[in-house]
Structure formats: C-alpha cells, structure tokens
C-alpha cells in the first residue's frame, strides 16, 4: 500500500555530513508520521528522529544538535540532514511511515541505506 524509497547513504569521514532522503508513494494519508531508525551490528535498533505532517519533531539524545529531520509534504518526502558525523553513527538507516487507523498504528519501512563514518 505504501512504498518507501531511500537514498543518500554512503561513506564519510568523521566530522562530515550526509543527507538522507526518503520518498513515500502509494496510499498516503495527509496526517502521518515519518522518521528514521538505524541499526548497526551488535546494537539494538534505535529511533533516530521522527516528524509529523504538521512539522513536530523528536530526536534521539545521541543525535540532538547534529541531525535535523525535515519533510516536504507536497513530495511526500522526508529528509535527514546529518552533520558532525561520528563513527558510532555508522549503521543501516531505515525510513518509516506511520498512520493511525481505528486506534492502531500502521507502520511501513524502507529497505534501508548504509551510512559508514570512518575515523
């Protein structure tokens, strides 16, 4: 029903920047939440940042002040600007899209994009 296509991952040196993009298509509701999770080997999957269709945001403590999430509602696209990258930011980053129906959250996931930060 909903498809998410991510791009922008890659290899960057510590202190550098990357910008991830995720475009949603399909049956998109105007009121939704999109965001980013990440997972690296040996670590739990963690929420990085989320943003509602009205622009409200939340960030993981580990990325506050360094990452910025934004969205373009006309394009159904969410972005993650990652600055001052650290080696511990290395992970596969997954885009998410969530809507509420009948009191239940319906969640969709992208395929993931690799971010590698070298020291």
C-alpha positions in Angstrom: 0.0 0.0 0.0 2.8 2.4 0.9 6.3 2.2 -0.6 9.4 4.0 0.7 12.5 4.6 -1.3 15.6 5.8 0.5 18.7 7.4 -0.9 21.8 9.4 0.2 23.8 6.9 2.2 27.5 6.5 1.8 30.9 6.7 3.3 32.1 9.8 5.0 34.9 10.8 7.4 34.2 11.7 11.0 33.0 15.3 11.2 31.5 15.2 7.7 27.9 15.4 6.6 25.3 13.4 4.7 21.7 14.0 3.7 19.3 11.1 3.5 16.1 11.2 1.6 13.0 9.0 1.6 10.1 9.3 -0.8 6.8 7.7 0.1 4.3 6.6 -2.6 1.0 4.8 -2.7 -2.0 5.3 -0.4 -0.6 8.3 1.6 -2.7 9.9 4.3 -2.1 13.6 4.8 -1.8 13.1 8.5 1.1 10.9 9.2 4.4 10.5 10.9 7.7 9.8 9.1 11.1 9.2 10.5 14.3 7.3 10.6 15.6 4.3 12.6 19.1 2.9 12.5 20.7 -0.4 13.3 24.3 -1.5 13.5 25.9 -4.9 14.1 25.8 -5.8 17.8 23.4 -2.9 18.7 19.7 -2.6 19.2 17.6 -0.8 16.5 17.0 2.7 17.7 14.8 5.6 16.7 16.8 8.4 15.3 14.2 11.1 14.6 10.6 11.5 13.7 8.5 14.2 12.2 4.7 14.6 11.9 2.9 16.0 8.9 2.5 19.3 10.9 6.2 19.6 11.5 6.6 18.4 15.1 9.9 16.6 15.7 11.6 14.3 18.1 15.2 13.2 18.2 17.3 10.6 19.9 19.5 12.1 22.6 22.6 10.8 20.7 21.8 12.9 17.6 20.3 16.0 19.1 22.1 19.1 17.8 23.8 17.2 15.0 20.9 15.8 12.9 17.9 17.6 11.5 14.8 15.9 10.2 12.5 17.7 7.7 9.8 16.9 5.2 8.2 18.1 2.0 4.6 17.2 2.3 3.9 18.1 -1.4 6.5 15.4 -2.3 5.7 13.0 0.5 9.4 13.0 1.2 11.3 13.1 4.5 15.0 14.1 4.9 17.6 13.6 7.5 20.5 16.0 7.4 23.4 14.5 9.4 26.2 16.8 10.4 29.3 16.3 12.6 29.1 12.6 12.0 30.8 10.2 14.3 32.0 6.6 13.8 29.2 5.5 16.2 26.7 6.8 13.7 27.6 4.0 11.4 24.5 1.9 10.7 21.8 1.0 8.3 19.3 3.8 8.3 15.6 2.9 7.7 12.9 5.2 6.7 9.5 4.8 8.3 5.9 5.9 7.7 3.2 5.6 10.2 -0.6 6.3 10.3 -3.3 5.6 12.9 -6.4 3.7 11.9 -9.1 2.7 14.3 -6.7 3.3 17.2 -4.0 1.1 15.7 -0.7 2.2 14.3 0.1 1.0 10.8 3.9 1.1 10.1 5.8 0.8 6.9 9.6 0.5 6.4 12.0 1.3 3.7 14.7 -1.0 2.5 17.5 0.8 4.4 20.6 2.7 3.3 24.1 2.2 4.7 25.9 5.0 6.4 29.5 4.5 7.2 31.6 7.0 9.1 35.3 6.5 9.2 37.7 7.9 11.8 
